[in-house]
Coordinates of C-alpha atoms in Angstrom, one line a residue:
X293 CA 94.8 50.3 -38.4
X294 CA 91.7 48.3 -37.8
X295 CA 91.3 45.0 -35.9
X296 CA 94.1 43.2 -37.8
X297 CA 96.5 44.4 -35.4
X298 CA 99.5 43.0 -34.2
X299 CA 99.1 41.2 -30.7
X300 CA 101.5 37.7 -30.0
X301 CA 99.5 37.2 -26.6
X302 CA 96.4 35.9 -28.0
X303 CA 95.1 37.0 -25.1
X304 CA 93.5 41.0 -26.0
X305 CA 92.9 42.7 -28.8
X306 CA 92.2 46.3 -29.2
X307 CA 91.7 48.6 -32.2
X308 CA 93.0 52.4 -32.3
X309 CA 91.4 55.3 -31.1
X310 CA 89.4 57.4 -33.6
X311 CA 91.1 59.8 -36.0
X312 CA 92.0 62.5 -34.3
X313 CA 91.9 61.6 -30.7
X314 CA 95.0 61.4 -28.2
X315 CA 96.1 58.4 -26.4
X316 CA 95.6 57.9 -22.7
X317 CA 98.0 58.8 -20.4
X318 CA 98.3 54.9 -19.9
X319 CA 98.6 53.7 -23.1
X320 CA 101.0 56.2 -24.5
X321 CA 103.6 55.8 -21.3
X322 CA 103.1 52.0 -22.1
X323 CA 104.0 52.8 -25.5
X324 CA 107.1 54.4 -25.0
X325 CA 108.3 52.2 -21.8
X326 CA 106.4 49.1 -20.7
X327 CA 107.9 45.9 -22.0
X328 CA 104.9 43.4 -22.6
X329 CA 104.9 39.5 -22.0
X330 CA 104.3 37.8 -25.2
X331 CA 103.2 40.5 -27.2
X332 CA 105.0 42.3 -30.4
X333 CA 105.6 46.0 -29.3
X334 CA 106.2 47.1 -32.8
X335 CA 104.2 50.4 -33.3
X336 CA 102.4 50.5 -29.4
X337 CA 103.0 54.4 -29.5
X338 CA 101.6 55.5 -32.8
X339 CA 98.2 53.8 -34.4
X340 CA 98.4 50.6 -33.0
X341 CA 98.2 51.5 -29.1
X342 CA 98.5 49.2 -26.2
X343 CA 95.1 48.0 -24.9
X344 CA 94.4 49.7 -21.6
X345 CA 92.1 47.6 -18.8
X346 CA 90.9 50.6 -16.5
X347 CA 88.0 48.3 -14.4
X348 CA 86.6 44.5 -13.7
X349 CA 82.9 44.1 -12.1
X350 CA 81.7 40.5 -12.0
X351 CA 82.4 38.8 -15.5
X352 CA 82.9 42.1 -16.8
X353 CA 85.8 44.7 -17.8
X354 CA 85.8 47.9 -19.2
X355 CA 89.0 49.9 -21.0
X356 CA 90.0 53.5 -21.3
X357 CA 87.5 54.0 -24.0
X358 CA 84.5 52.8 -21.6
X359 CA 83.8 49.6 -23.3
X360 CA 82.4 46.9 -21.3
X361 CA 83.6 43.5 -22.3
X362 CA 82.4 40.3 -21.1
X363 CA 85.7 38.4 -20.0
X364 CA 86.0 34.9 -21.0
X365 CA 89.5 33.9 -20.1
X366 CA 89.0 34.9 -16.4
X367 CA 91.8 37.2 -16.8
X368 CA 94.1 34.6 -17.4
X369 CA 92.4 31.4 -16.1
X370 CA 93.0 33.2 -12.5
X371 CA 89.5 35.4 -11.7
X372 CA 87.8 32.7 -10.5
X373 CA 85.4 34.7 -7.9
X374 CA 84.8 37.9 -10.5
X375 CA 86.2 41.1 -10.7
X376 CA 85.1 43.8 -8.4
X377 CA 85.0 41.8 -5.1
X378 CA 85.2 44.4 -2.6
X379 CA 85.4 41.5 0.2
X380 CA 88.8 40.6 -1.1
X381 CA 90.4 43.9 -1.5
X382 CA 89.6 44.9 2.2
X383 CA 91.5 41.6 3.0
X384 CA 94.5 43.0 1.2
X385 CA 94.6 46.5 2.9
X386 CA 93.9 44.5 6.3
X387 CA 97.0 42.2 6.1
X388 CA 98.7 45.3 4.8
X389 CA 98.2 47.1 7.4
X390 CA 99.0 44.9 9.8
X391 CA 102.1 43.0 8.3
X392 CA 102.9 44.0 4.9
X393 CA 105.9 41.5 3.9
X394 CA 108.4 39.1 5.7
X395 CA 109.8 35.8 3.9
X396 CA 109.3 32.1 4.7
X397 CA 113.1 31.6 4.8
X398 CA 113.1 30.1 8.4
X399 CA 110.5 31.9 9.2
X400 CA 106.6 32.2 8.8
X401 CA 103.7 34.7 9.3
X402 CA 100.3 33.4 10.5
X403 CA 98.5 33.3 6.7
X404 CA 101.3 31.5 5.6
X405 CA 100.9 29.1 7.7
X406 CA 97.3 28.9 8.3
X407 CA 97.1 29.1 4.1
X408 CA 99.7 25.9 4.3
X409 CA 97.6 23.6 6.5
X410 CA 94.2 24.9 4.2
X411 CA 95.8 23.3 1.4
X412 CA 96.6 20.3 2.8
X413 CA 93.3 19.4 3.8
X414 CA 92.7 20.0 0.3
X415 CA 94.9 18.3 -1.5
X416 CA 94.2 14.8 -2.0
X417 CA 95.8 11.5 -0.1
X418 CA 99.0 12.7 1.7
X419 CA 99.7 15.9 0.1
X420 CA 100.7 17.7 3.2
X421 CA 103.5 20.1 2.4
X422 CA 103.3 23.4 1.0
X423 CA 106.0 25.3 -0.7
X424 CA 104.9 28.7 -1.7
X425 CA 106.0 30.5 -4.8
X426 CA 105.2 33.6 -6.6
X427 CA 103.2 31.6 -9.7
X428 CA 103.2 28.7 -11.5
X429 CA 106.1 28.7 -13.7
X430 CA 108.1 29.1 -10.4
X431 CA 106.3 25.9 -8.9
X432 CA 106.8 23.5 -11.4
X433 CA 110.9 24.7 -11.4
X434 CA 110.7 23.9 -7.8
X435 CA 109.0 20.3 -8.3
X436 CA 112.0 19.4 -10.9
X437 CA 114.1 20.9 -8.2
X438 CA 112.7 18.8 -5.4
X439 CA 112.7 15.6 -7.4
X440 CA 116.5 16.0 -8.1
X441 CA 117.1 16.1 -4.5
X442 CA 114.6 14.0 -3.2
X443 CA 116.9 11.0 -5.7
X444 CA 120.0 12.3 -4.3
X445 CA 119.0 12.5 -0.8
X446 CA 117.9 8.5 -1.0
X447 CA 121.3 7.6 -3.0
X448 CA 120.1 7.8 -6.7
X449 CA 121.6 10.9 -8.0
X450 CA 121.5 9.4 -11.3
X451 CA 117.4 9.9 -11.5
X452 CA 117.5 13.8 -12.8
X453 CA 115.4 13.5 -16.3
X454 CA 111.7 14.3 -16.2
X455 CA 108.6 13.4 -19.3
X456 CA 106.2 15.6 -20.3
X457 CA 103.8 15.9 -22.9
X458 CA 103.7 17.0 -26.6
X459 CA 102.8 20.3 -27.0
X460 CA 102.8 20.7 -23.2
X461 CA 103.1 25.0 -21.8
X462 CA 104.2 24.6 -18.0
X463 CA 106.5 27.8 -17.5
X464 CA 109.1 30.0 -19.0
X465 CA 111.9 29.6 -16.4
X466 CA 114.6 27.2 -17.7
X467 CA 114.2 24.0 -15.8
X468 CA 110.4 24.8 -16.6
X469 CA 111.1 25.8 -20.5
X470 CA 113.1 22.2 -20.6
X471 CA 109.8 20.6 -19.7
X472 CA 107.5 22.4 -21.9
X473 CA 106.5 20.5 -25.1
X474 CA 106.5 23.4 -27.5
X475 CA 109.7 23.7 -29.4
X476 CA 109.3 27.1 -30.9
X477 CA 108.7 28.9 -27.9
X478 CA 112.0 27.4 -26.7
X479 CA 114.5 28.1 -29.7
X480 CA 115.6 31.4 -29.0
X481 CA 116.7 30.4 -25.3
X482 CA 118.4 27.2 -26.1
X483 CA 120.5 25.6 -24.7
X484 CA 118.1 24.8 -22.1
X485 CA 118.9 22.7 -19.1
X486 CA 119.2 18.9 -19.8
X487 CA 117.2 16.2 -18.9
X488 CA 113.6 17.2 -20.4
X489 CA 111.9 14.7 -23.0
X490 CA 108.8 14.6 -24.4
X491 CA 106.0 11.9 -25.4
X492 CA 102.6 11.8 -27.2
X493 CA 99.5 14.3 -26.0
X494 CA 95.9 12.8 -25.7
X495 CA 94.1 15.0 -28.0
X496 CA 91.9 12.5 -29.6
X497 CA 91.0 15.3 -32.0
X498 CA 94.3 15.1 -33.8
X499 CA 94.2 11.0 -33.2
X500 CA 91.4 9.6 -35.6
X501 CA 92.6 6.5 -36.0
X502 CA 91.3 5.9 -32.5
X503 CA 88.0 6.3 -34.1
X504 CA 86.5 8.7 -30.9
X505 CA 87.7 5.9 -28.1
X506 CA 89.4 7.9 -25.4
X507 CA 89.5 5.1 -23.3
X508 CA 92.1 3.4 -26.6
X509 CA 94.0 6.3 -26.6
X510 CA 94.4 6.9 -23.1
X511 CA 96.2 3.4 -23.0
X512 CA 98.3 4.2 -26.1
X513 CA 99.5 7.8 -24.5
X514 CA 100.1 6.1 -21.2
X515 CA 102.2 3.4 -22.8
X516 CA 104.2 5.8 -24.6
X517 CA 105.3 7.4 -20.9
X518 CA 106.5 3.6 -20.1
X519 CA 107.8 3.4 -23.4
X520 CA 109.9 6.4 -22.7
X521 CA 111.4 5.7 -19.0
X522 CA 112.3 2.1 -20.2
X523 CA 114.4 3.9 -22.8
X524 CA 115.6 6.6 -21.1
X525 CA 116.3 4.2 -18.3
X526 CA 114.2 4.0 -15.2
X527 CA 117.4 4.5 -13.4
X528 CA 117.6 7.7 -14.8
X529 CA 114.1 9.0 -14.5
X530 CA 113.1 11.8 -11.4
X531 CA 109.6 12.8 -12.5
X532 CA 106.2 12.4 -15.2
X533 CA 104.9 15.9 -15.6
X534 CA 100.8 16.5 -16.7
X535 CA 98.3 18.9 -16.5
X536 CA 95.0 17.1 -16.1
X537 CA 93.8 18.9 -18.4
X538 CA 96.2 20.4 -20.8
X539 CA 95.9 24.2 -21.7
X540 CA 98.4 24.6 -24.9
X541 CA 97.1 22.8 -27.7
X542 CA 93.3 23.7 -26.9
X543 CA 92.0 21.8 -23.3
X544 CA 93.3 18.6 -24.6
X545 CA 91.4 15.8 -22.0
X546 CA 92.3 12.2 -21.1
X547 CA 89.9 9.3 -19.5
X548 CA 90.4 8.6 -16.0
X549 CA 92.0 5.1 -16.9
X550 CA 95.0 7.3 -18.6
X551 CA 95.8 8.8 -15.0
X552 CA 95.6 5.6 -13.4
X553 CA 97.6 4.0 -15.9
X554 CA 100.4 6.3 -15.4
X555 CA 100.0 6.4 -11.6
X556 CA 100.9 2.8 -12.1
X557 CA 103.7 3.3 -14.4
X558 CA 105.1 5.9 -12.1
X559 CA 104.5 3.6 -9.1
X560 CA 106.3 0.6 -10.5
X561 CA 109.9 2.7 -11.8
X562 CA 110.0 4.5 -8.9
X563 CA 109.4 7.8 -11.2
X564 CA 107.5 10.9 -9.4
X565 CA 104.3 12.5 -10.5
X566 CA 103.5 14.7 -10.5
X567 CA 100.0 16.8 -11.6
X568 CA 100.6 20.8 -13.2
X569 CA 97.6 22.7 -11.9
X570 CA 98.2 25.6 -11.9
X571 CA 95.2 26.4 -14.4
X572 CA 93.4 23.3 -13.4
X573 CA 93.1 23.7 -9.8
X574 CA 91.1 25.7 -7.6
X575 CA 87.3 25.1 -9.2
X576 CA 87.9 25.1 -13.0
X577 CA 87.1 21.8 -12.9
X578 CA 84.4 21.7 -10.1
X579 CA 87.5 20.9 -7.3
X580 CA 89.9 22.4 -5.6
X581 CA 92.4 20.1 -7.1
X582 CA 91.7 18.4 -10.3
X583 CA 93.3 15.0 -9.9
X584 CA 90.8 14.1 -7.5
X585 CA 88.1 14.5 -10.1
X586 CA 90.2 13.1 -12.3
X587 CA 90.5 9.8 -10.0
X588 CA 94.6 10.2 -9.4
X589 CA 96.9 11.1 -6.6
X590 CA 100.3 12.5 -7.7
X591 CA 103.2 12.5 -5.4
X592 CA 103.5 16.7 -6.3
X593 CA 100.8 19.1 -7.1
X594 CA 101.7 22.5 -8.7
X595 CA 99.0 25.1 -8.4
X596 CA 99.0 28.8 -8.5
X597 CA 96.3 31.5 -10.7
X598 CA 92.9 31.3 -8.9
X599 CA 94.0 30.5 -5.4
X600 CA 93.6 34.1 -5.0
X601 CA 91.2 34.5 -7.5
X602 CA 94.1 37.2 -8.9
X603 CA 93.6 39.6 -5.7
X604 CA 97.2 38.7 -5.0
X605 CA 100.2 36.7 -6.6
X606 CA 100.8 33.3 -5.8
X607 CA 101.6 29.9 -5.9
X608 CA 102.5 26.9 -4.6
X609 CA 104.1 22.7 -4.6
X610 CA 102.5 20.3 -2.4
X611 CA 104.4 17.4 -1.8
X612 CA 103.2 14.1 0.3
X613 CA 104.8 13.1 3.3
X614 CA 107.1 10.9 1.8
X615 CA 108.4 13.3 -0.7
X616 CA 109.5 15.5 1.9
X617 CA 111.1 12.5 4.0
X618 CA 114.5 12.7 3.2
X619 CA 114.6 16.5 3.0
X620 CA 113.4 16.4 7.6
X621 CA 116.8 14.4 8.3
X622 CA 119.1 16.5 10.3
X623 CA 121.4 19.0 8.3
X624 CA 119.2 18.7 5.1
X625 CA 118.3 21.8 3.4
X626 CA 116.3 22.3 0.4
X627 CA 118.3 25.1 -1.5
X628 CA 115.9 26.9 -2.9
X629 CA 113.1 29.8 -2.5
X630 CA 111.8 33.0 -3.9
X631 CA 111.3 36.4 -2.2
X632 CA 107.8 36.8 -2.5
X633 CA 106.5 33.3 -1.8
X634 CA 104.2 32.7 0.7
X635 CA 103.8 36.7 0.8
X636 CA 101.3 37.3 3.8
X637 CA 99.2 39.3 2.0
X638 CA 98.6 36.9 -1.4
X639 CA 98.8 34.7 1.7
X640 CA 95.5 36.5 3.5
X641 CA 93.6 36.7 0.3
X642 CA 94.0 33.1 -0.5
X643 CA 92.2 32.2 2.8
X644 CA 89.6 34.6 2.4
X645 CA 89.0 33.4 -1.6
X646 CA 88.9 29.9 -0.6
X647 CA 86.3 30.7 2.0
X648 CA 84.3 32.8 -0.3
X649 CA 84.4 29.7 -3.4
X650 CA 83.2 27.4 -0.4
X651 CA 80.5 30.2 0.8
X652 CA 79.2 30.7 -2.6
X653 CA 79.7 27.2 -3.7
X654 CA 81.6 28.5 -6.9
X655 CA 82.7 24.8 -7.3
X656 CA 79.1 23.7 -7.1
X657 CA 78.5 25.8 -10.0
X658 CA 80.9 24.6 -11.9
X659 CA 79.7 21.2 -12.1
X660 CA 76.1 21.8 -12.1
X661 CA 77.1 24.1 -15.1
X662 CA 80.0 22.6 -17.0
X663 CA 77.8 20.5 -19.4
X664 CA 75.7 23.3 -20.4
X665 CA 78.5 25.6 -20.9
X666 CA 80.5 22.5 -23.5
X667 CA 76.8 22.0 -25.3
X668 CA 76.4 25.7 -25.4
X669 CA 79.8 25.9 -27.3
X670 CA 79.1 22.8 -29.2
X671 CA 76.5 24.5 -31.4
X672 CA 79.2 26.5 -33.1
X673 CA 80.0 23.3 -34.7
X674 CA 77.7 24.1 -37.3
X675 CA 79.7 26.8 -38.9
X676 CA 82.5 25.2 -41.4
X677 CA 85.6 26.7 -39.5
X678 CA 84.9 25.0 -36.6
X679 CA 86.5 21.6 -36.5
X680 CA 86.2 20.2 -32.7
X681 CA 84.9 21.9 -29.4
X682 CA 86.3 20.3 -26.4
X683 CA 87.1 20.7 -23.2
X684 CA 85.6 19.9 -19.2
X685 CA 84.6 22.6 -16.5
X686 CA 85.0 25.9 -17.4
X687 CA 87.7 25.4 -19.5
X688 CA 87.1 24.7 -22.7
X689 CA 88.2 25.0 -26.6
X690 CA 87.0 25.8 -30.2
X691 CA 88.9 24.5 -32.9
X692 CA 89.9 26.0 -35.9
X693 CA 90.0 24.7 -39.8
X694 CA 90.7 25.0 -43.0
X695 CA 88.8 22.1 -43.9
X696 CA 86.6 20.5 -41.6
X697 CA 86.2 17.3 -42.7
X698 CA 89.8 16.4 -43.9
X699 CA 90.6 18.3 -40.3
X700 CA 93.7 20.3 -42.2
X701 CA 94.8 23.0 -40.0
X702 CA 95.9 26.4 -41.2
X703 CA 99.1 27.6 -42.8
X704 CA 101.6 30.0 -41.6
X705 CA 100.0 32.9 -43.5
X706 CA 96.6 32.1 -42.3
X707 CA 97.6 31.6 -38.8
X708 CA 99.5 35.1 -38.7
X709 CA 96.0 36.6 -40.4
X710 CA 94.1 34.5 -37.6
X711 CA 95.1 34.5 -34.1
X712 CA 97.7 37.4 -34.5
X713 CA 96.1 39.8 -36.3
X714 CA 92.4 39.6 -36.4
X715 CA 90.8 37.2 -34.2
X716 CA 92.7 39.6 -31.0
X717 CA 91.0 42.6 -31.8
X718 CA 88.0 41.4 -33.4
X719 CA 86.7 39.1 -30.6
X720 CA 87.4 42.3 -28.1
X721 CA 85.4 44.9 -30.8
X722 CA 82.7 42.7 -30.5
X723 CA 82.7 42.6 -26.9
X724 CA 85.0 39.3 -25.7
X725 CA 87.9 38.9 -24.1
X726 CA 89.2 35.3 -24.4
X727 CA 92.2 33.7 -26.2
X728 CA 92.8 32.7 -29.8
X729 CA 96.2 30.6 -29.8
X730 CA 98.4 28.7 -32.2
X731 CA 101.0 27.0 -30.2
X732 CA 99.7 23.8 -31.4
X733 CA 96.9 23.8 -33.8
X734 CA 94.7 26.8 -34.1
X735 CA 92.1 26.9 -31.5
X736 CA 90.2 29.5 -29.1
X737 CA 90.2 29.0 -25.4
X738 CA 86.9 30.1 -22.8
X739 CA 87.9 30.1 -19.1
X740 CA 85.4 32.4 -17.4
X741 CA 85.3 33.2 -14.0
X742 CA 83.3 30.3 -11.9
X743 CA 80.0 32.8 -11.4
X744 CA 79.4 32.7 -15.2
X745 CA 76.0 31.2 -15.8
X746 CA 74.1 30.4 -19.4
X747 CA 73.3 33.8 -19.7
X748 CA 77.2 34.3 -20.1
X749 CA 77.2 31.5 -22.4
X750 CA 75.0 32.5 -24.9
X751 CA 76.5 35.4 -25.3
X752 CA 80.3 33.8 -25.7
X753 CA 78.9 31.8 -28.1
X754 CA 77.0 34.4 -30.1
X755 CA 80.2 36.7 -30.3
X756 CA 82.0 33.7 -31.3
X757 CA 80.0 32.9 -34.1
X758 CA 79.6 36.7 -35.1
X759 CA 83.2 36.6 -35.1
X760 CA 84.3 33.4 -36.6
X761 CA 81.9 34.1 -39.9
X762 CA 83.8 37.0 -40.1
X763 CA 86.9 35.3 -40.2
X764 CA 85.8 32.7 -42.4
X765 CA 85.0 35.6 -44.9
X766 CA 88.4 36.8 -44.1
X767 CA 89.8 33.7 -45.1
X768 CA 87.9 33.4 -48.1

């Protein structure tokens, strides 16, 4: 099989070891027993093997065939410090050694709660409360969960629903699956919980009527979120849920105005907000928390990937101080929690990540850097499948067309040939590892860690281009 192999992630591609050769240990055991997230596992054992990751150094990784690829997706927006960083891993075995495990439930350990008050301090306005969950898809079930009760507790049971966006990823759980905008990644698990609905995106890509104004459709998008609680009925509504910048549908960005037009909408229904970060946070955008660039406070932030910088997993809700009002009255509990939340050792190696990004000044980089990094990917524009590059920080997204100046996307055929079948493996062959994805239209994602400089850039746009001519020939 070459690099048209089967891979659902997106994410990795790999082609099959020469004629003749054995598997690895790793990938044949995988083969025959490892169920993969979001991958087809069709043929894993045979000619199409699963792609083993054997080392990380900087920006770097290197498989079970000693390749070195340059890693543009940060793992999975989480590497934020690189691969490799020895200073991190001795944090692990030290908290290991010392305390390896014991739950928050009525209880703490020191990191946890030293890791709780360092997030405070950088959250924004009078985000003060930390609740600590294994990821992200776990945070944002427990925002929903919290803004259930929060009603209840104050006497308005009846405010359950919550509004996201269009197209909108923010977990696989079912209270977060209810709130994610993408319908077919939802079908096979309905019925889902009740009370998720859905309003227009701001990908002014997809929007030409606004003519390039963001600031236009900012106020369009944000009057379709009052639009929808007014018909819903306020009385009914618990929560607005946005990434600042949204990952599914390809780094989809909104003016500042947009947030503070919903902050007002929000304000005046009595409807929380709250801000998904849990790929936006921690310096893909230049700060720890992305609202604040952004110019908005929400009333809940989810966050989770790169507070660790991957070294451990975690993730967290921060709620202000009034959010968590009701829930400090006597008998109250919050019925809720997760084993490995606020885990002292993912606990540890937060602090000591955060301390390194401020020591290094990783978020520094970021913004000295961002703009060369978007005009860097920009000149791919030139080549006639490229329709749009956009994006902010180090996190940005190319995309894909059939036609470039009518903007029509692909088909179902050429989407399976594109981002499940060659784009994968070819971009890896060619020595990149980032993310070609079709949930909405067909784009490919760059998140590298926040120590890539232009000499990373150049080359993730040379492979791209290498890569994308060849699918254009493909296509053709």
């Amino acid at each position: 099989m070459t690099a048209l192999e089967e891979n659902d992630t997106g994410t990795a591609g790999h082609t099959p070891a020469p004629s003749g050769s054995s598997l690895s240990p790793a990938a044949a055991s995988a083969g025959r027993h490892l169920w993969m997230h979001f991958a087809r596992m069709h043929g894993r054992d045979g000619a199409n093997p699963v792609p083993v990751i054997t080392k990380g150094e900087g920006m770097h990784l290197w498989d079970d065939r000693g390749r070195r690829v340059l890693d543009g997706l940060a793992g999975l927006f989480v590497v934020q410090a690189g691969h490799g960083r020895r200073e991190l891993a001795e944090v692990v075995a030290r908290q290991a050694s010392e305390l390896a495990y014991f739950p928050v439930w009525g209880y703490t350990t020191p990191p946890a709660a030293e890791l709780a008050e360092r997030l405070a301090h950088l959250a924004p306005g009078e985000l003060n409360r930390v609740f600590f969950t294994s990821g992200g898809g776990e945070a944002v079930e427990s925002a929903w969960k919290v803004a259930k009760q929060y009603f209840a507790l104050r006497g308005r049971p009846a405010k359950h629903k919550v509004i996201s966006r269009a197209t909108a990823y923010h977990g696989t759980t079912h209270g977060a699956m209810a709130i994610t905008g993408l319908p077919a990644m939802k079908k096979d698990f309905e019925p889902l919980a009740p009370g998720g609905f859905r309003v227009p995106n701001t990908n002014l890509y997809r929007h030409p009527e606004f003519d390039g104004d963001a600031e236009a459709l900012g106020r369009w998008a944000a009057d379709r979120i009052e639009e929808a609680i007014l018909f819903e009925g306020a009385d009914t509504v618990a929560a607005v849920v946005l990434e600042p910048v949204q990952n599914s549908g390809g780094c989809l960005t909104a003016p500042p105005s947009y947030f503070a037009r919903v902050r007002e909408i929000c304000d005046r229904h009595d409807v929380l907000l709250v801000s998904d970060e849990v790929i936006n946070a921690f310096g893909r955008h230049g700060y720890p928390f992305a609202c604040t660039k952004f110019g908005f406070t929400p009333d809940i932030i989810t966050c989770a990937k790169g507070m660790t910088s991957g070294y451990g997993p975690l993730g967290a809700m921060i709620t202000t101080d009034e959010v968590i009002e009701p829930f400090l009255e006597p008998g109250v509990t919050f019925p809720h929690g997760y084993t490995w939340g606020g885990h002292p050792v993912s606990a540890a190696v937060a602090l000591a990540n955060l301390d390194l990004m401020e020591r290094e000044d990783l978020y520094g980089n970021v913004l000295a850097r961002a703009d060369a990094f978007g005009a860097t990917l920009r000149k791919l524009l030139d080549l006639p499948i490229v329709g749009d590059v956009r994006g902010d920080g180090y996190f940005w997204a190319v995309e894909l067309v059939r036609d470039r100046h009518t903007r029509e996307t692909f088909g179902a055929a050429e989407r399976e040939l594109l981002v499940k079948r060659f784009l994968p493996g070819a971009l890896f062959d060619n020595g990149l590892y980032c993310r070609p994805d079709d949930r909405g239209d067909v784009v490919v994602q760059l998140a590298p860690p926040l120590i890539a400089g232009q000499a990373e850039f150049d080359e993730m746009e040379q492979i791209l281009r290498h890569t994308l001519t060849e699918a254009a020939t493909l296509l053709d």
